[in-house]
Short mmCIF file of C-alpha atoms and ligand atoms in Angstrom, two decimals:
data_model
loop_
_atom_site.label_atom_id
_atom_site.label_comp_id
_atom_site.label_asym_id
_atom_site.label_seq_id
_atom_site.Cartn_x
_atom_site.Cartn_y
_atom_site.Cartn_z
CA UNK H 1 0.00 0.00 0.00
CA UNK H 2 1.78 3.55 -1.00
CA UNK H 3 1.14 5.83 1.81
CA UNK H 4 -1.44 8.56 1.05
CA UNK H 5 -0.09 12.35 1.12
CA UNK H 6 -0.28 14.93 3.50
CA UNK H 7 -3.99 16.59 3.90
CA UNK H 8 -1.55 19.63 4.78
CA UNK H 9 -1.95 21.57 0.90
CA UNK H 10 0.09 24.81 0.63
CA UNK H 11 0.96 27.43 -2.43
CA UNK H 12 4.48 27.43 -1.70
CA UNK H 13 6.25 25.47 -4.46
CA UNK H 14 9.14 24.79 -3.18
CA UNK H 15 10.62 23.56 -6.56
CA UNK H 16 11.12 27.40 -7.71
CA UNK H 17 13.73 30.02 -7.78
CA UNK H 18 13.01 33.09 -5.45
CA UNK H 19 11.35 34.42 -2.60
CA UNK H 20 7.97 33.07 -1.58
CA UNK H 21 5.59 33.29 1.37
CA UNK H 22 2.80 31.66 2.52
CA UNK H 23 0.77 29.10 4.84
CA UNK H 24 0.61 25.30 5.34
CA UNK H 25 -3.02 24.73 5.55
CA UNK H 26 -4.05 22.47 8.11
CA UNK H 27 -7.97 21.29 7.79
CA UNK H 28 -9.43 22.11 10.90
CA UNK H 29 -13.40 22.10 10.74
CA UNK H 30 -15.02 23.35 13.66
CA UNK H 31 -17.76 24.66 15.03
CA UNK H 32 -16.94 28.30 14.36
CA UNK H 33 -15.25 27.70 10.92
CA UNK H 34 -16.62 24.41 9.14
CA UNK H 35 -14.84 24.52 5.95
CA UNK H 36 -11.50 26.15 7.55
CA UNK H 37 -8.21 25.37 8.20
CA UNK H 38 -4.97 27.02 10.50
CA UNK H 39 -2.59 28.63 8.58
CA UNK H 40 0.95 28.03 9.21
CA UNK H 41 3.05 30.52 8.07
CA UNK H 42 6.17 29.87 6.20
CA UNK H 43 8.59 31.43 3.75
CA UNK H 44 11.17 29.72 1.37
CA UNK H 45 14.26 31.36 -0.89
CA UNK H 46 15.75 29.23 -3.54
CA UNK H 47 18.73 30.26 -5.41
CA UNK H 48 21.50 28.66 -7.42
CA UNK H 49 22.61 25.09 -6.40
CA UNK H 50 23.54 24.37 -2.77
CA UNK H 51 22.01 22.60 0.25
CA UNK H 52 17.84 23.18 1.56
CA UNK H 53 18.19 23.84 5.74
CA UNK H 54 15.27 23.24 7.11
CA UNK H 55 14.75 26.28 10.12
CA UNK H 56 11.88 25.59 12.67
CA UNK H 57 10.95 27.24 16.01
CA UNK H 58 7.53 27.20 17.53
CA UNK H 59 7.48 23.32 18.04
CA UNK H 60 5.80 24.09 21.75
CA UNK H 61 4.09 27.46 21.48
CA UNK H 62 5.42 29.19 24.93
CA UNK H 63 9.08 29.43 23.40
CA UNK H 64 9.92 32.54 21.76
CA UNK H 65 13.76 32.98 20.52
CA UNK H 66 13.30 30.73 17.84
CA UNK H 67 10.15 32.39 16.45
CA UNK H 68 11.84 36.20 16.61
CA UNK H 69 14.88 35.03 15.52
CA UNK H 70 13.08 33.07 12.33
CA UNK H 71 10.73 35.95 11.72
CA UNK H 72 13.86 38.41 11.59
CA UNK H 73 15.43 36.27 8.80
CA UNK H 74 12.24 35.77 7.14
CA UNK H 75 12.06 39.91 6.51
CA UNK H 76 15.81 39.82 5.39
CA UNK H 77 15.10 37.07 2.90
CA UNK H 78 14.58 39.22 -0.16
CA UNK H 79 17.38 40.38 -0.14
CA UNK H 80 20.18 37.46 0.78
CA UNK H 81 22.29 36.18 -1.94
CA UNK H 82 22.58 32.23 -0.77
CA UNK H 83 23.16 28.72 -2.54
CA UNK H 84 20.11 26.17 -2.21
CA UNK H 85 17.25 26.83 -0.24
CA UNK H 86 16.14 28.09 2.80
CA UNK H 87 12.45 26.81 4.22
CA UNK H 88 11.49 28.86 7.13
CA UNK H 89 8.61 27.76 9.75
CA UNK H 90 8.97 29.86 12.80
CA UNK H 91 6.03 28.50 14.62
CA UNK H 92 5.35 24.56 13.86
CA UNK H 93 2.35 24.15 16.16
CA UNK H 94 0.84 27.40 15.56
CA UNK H 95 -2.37 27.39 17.50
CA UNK H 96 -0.13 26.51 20.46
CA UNK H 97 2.10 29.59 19.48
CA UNK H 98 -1.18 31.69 18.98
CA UNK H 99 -2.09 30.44 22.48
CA UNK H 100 1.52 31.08 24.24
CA UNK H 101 1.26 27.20 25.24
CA UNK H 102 3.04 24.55 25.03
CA UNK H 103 0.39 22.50 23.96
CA UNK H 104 -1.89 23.06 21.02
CA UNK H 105 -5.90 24.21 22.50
CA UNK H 106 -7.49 22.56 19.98
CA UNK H 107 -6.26 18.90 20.40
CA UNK H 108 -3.82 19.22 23.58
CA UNK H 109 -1.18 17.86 21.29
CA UNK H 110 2.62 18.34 22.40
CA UNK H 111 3.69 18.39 19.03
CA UNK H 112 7.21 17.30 19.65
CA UNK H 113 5.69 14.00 21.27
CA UNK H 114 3.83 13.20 17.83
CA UNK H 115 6.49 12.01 15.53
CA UNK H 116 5.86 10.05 13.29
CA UNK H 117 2.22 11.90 12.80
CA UNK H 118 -0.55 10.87 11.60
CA UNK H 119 -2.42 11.45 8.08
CA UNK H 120 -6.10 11.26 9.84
CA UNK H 121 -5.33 12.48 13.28
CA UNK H 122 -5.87 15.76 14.91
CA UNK H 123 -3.95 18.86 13.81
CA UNK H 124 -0.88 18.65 15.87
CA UNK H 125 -0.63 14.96 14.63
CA UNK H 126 -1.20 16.15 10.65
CA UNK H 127 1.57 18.81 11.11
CA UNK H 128 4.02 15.99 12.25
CA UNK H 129 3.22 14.14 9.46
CA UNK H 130 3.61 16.70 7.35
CA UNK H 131 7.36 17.74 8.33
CA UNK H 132 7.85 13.86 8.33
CA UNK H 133 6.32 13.23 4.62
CA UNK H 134 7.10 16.43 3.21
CA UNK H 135 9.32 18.55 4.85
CA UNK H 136 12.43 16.75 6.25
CA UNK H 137 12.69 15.04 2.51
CA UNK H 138 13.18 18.11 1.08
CA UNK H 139 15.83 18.52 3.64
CA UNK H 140 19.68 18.62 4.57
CA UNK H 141 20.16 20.24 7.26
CA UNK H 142 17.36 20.60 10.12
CA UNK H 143 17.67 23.31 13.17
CA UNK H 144 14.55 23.23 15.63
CA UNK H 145 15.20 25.90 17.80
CA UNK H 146 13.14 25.42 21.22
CA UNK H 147 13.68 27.00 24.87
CA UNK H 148 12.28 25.76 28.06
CA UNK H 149 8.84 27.65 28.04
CA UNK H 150 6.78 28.19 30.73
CA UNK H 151 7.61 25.65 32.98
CA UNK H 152 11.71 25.52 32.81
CA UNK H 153 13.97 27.64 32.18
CA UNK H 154 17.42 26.41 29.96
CA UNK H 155 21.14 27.43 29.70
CA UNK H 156 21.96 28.40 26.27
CA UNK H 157 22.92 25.44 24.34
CA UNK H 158 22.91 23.57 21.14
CA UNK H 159 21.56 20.01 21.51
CA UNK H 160 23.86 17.56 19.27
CA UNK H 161 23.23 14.11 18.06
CA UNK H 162 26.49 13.18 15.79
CA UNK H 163 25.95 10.24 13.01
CA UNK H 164 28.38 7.42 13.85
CA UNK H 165 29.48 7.55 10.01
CA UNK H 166 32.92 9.25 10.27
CA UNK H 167 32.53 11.71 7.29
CA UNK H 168 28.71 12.45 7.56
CA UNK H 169 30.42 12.83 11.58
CA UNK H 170 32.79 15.40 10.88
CA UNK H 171 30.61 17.34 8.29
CA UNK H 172 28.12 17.16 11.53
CA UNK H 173 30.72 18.65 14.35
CA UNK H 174 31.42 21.23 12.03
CA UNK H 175 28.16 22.75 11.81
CA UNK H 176 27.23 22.03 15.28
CA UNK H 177 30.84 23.99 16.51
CA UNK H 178 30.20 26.67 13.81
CA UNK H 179 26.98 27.60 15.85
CA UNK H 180 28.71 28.86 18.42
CA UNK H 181 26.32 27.91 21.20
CA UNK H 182 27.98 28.61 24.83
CA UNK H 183 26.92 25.08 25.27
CA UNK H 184 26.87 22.15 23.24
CA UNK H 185 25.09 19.45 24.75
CA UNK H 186 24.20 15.95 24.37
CA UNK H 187 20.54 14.96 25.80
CA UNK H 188 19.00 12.34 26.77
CA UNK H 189 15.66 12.14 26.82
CA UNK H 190 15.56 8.89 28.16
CA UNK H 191 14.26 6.75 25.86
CA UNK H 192 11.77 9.40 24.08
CA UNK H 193 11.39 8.80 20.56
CA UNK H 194 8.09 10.23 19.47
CA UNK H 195 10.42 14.05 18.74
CA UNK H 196 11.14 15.48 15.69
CA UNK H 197 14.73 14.51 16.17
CA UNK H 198 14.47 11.06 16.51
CA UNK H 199 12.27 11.48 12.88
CA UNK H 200 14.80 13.10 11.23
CA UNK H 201 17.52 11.07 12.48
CA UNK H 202 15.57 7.87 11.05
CA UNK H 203 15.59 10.03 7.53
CA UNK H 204 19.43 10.50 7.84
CA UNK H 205 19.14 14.19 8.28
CA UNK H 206 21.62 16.43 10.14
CA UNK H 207 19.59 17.44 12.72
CA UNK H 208 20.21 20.38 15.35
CA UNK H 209 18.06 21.55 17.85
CA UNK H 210 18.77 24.06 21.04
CA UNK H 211 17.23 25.20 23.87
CA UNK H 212 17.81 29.01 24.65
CA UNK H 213 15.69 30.07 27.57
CA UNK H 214 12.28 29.50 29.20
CA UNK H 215 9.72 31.29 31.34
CA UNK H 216 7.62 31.82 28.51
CA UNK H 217 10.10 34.71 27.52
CA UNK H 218 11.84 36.26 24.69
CA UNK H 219 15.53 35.87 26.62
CA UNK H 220 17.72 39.51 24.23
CA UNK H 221 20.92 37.65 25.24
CA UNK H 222 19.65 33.94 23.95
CA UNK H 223 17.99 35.47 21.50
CA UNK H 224 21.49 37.29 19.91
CA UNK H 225 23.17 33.77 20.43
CA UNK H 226 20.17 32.19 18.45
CA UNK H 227 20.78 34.62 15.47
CA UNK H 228 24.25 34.49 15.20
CA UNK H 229 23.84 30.77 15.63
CA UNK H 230 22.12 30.90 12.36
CA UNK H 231 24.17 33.08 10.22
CA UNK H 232 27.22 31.13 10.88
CA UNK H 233 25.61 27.45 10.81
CA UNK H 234 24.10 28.96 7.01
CA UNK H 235 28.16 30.21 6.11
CA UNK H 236 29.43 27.14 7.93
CA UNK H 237 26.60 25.37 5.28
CA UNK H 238 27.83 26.82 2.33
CA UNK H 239 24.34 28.17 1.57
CA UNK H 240 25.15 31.93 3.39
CA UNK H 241 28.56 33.68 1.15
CA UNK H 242 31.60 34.61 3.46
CA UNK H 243 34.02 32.98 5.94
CA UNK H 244 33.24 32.15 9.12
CA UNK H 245 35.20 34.72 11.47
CA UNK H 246 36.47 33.38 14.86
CA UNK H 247 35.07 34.86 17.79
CA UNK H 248 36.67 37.30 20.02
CA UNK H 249 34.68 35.42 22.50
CA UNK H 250 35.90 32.24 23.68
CA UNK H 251 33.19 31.10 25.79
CA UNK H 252 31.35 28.95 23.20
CA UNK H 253 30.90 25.68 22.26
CA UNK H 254 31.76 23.86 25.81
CA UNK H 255 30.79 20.10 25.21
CA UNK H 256 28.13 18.50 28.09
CA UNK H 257 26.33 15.54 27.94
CA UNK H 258 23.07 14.67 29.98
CA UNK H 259 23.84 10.73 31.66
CA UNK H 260 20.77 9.53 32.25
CA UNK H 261 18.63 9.40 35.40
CA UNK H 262 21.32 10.06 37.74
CA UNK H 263 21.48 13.65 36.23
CA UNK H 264 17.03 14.54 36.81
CA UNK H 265 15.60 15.37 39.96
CA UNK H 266 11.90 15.12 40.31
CA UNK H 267 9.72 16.07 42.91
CA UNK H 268 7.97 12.76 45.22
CA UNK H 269 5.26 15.14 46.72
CA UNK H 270 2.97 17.88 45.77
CA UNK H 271 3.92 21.21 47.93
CA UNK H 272 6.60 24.52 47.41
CA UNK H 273 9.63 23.53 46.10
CA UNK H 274 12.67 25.87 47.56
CA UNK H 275 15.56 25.35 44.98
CA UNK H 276 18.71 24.93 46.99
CA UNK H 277 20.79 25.74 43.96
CA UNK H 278 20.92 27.88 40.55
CA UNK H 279 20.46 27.97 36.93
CA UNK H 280 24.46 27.43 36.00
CA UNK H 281 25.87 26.45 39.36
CA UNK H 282 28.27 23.67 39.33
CA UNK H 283 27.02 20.25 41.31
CA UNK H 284 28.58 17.63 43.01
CA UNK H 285 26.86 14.02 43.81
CA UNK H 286 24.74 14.64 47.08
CA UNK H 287 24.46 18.26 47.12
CA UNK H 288 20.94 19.27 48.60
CA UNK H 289 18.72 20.36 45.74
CA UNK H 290 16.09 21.65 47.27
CA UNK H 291 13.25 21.07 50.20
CA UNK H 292 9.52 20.46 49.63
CA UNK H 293 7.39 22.56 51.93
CA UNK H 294 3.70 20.99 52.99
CA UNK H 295 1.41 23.65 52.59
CA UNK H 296 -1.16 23.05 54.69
CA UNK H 297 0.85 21.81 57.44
CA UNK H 298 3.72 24.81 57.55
CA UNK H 299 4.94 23.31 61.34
CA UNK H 300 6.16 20.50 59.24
CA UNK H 301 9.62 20.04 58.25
CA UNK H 302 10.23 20.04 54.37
CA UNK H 303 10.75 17.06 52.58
CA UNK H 304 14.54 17.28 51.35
CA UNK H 305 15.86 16.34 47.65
CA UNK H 306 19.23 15.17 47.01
CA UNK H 307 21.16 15.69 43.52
CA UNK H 308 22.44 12.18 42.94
CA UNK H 309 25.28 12.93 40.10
CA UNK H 310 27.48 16.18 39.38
CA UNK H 311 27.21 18.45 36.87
CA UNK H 312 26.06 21.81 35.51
CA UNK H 313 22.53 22.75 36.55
CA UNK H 314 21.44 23.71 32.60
CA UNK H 315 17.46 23.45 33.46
CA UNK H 316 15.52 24.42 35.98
CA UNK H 317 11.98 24.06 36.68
CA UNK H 318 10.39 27.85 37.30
CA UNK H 319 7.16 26.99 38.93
CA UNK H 320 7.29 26.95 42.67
CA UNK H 321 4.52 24.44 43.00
CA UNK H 322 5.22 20.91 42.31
CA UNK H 323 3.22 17.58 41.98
CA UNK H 324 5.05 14.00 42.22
CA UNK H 325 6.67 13.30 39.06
CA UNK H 326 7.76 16.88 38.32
CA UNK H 327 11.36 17.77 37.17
CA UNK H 328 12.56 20.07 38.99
CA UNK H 329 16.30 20.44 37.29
CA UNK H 330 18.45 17.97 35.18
CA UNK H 331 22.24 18.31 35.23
CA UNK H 332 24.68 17.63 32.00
CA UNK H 333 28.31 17.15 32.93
CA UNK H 334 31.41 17.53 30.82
CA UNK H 335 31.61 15.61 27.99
CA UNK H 336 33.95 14.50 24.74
CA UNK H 337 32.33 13.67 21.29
CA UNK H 338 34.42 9.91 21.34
ZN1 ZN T 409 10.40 22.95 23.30
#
């Protein structure tokens, strides 16, 4: 059986030379709209012959470097000179972006938790297939740029999953390290294989993603890192004219790698947590992370967490209150790419 096509139709022919914008139509009939559909924006510049990097942000809809930074490039498209294509999305789930949630309001879908998609499902589902049946085939290079939202906040860093082929490898490390992230960082998401990067990586695509924030905020600092990020990974490409200049700063690209459970934290009771620690600090193995206070029975002493590896603290949960099951920070520790 051949596998039916995305009911995602758009204008954008992404076959042509130029500049083009426009919307990925996802069929949504509703009560309010019954022959409608959301409309994803998107914008695409083709020139010459070169490689097609796929740029995404918007994937959860509270995370907003990736979306400025995309819309930024989007209005300078016109007028860059590059080799292959460019195919801009800066908000993936849109209603969820249109909603400043994570999740999408119409379905509750976390897209990033949808891969592969489905044809028939709900919207989020359809725009997973989509990238998965049209998208990512079109691409070479994939960067899905995220933060931490509303719930966590993150350390600047590039998130880096390196083909074991040793070319394909080195091609990889040199457009993660042309980035220029402070961090480059190795996750784990133990076990998690429903994202968009474990799609891509079953297409063979060099994929990047990065998380540059949280709080639901647009972070000037991450945000500057995020768009220099891009230029140079587009140079670094091939796709963007010019060298890539060192930096006069050399606080970039230090290597950390998340190992596992021993590196999470998560709450075991509902109450206040009281961090014991800070975005950045450096953590050794049984260092107090935090207490959970009781709140209706204040005269009671708080329930203490222990970290239970070392490491950086690079995310932090940034709501107070906490249920069982709750991540309150995960630690990555120093790491080498062998
Ligand atoms: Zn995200």
């Amino acid at each position: 059986m051949t596998e039916q096509p995305s009911r995602i139709t758009t204008a954008i022919d992404f076959g042509r030379d130029g500049f083009q914008t426009g919307t990925l139509r996802v069929p949504y009939s509703h009560d309010r709209s019954g022959y409608g559909h959301v409309p994803i924006p998107i914008a695409v510049l083709k020139q010459g012959r070169g490689p097609t990097v796929l740029l995404t942000g918007g994937n959860h809809g509270d995370e907003y470097e990736g979306p400025v930074a995309l819309a930024k490039l989007i209005r300078r498209m016109p007028d860059l000179k590059i080799s292959g294509r460019l195919i801009v999305v800066p908000a993936l789930n849109f209603p969820a972006y249109l909603a400043g949630a994570r999740t999408s309001p119409i379905d509750k879908g976390n897209l990033n938790r949808q891969f592969p998609g489905d044809r028939n499902g709900t919207p989020t589902g359809m725009i997973a297939h989509y990238v998965v049946t049209e998208l990512l085939p079109l691409a070479d290079v994939v960067l899905d740029l995220h933060a931490g939202g509303a719930s966590m906040d993150h350390l600047p860093a590039l998130l880096a999953s390196p083909p074991s082929d040793p070319e394909r490898r080195a091609a990889y490390l040199r457009l993660a390290e042309a980035f220029a992230s402070p961090y480059v960082m190795i996750a784990d998401l133990l076990g998690e294989d429903r994202t968009y990067a474990a799609a891509a990586e079953r297409q063979g695509k060099f994929f990047f993603y990065g998380e540059f924030g949280g709080h639901a905020s647009c972070n000037p600092d991450n945000l500057r890192i995020v768009e220099r990020g891009i230029e140079r990974l587009l140079r670094a490409a091939g796709v963007l004219p010019g060298d890539l200049h060192p930096l006069s700063d050399p606080a970039v690209n230090r290597l950390i790698r998340v190992g596992g459970e021993r590196h999470y934290v998560f709450a075991d009771r509902p109450g206040i947590f009281e961090p014991a620690f800070r975005l950045g600090d450096e953590i050794v193995d049984g260092q107090l992370a935090g207490r959970i206070h009781d709140p209706h029975a204040p005269w009671r002493a708080p329930e203490e967490l222990y970290f239970r590896g070392s490491g950086i603290a690079v995310c932090v949960r940034t709501f107070a209150q906490v249920e069982p099951g709750d991540c309150v920070v995960h630690l990555a520790a120093d790491s080498s790419w062998s």
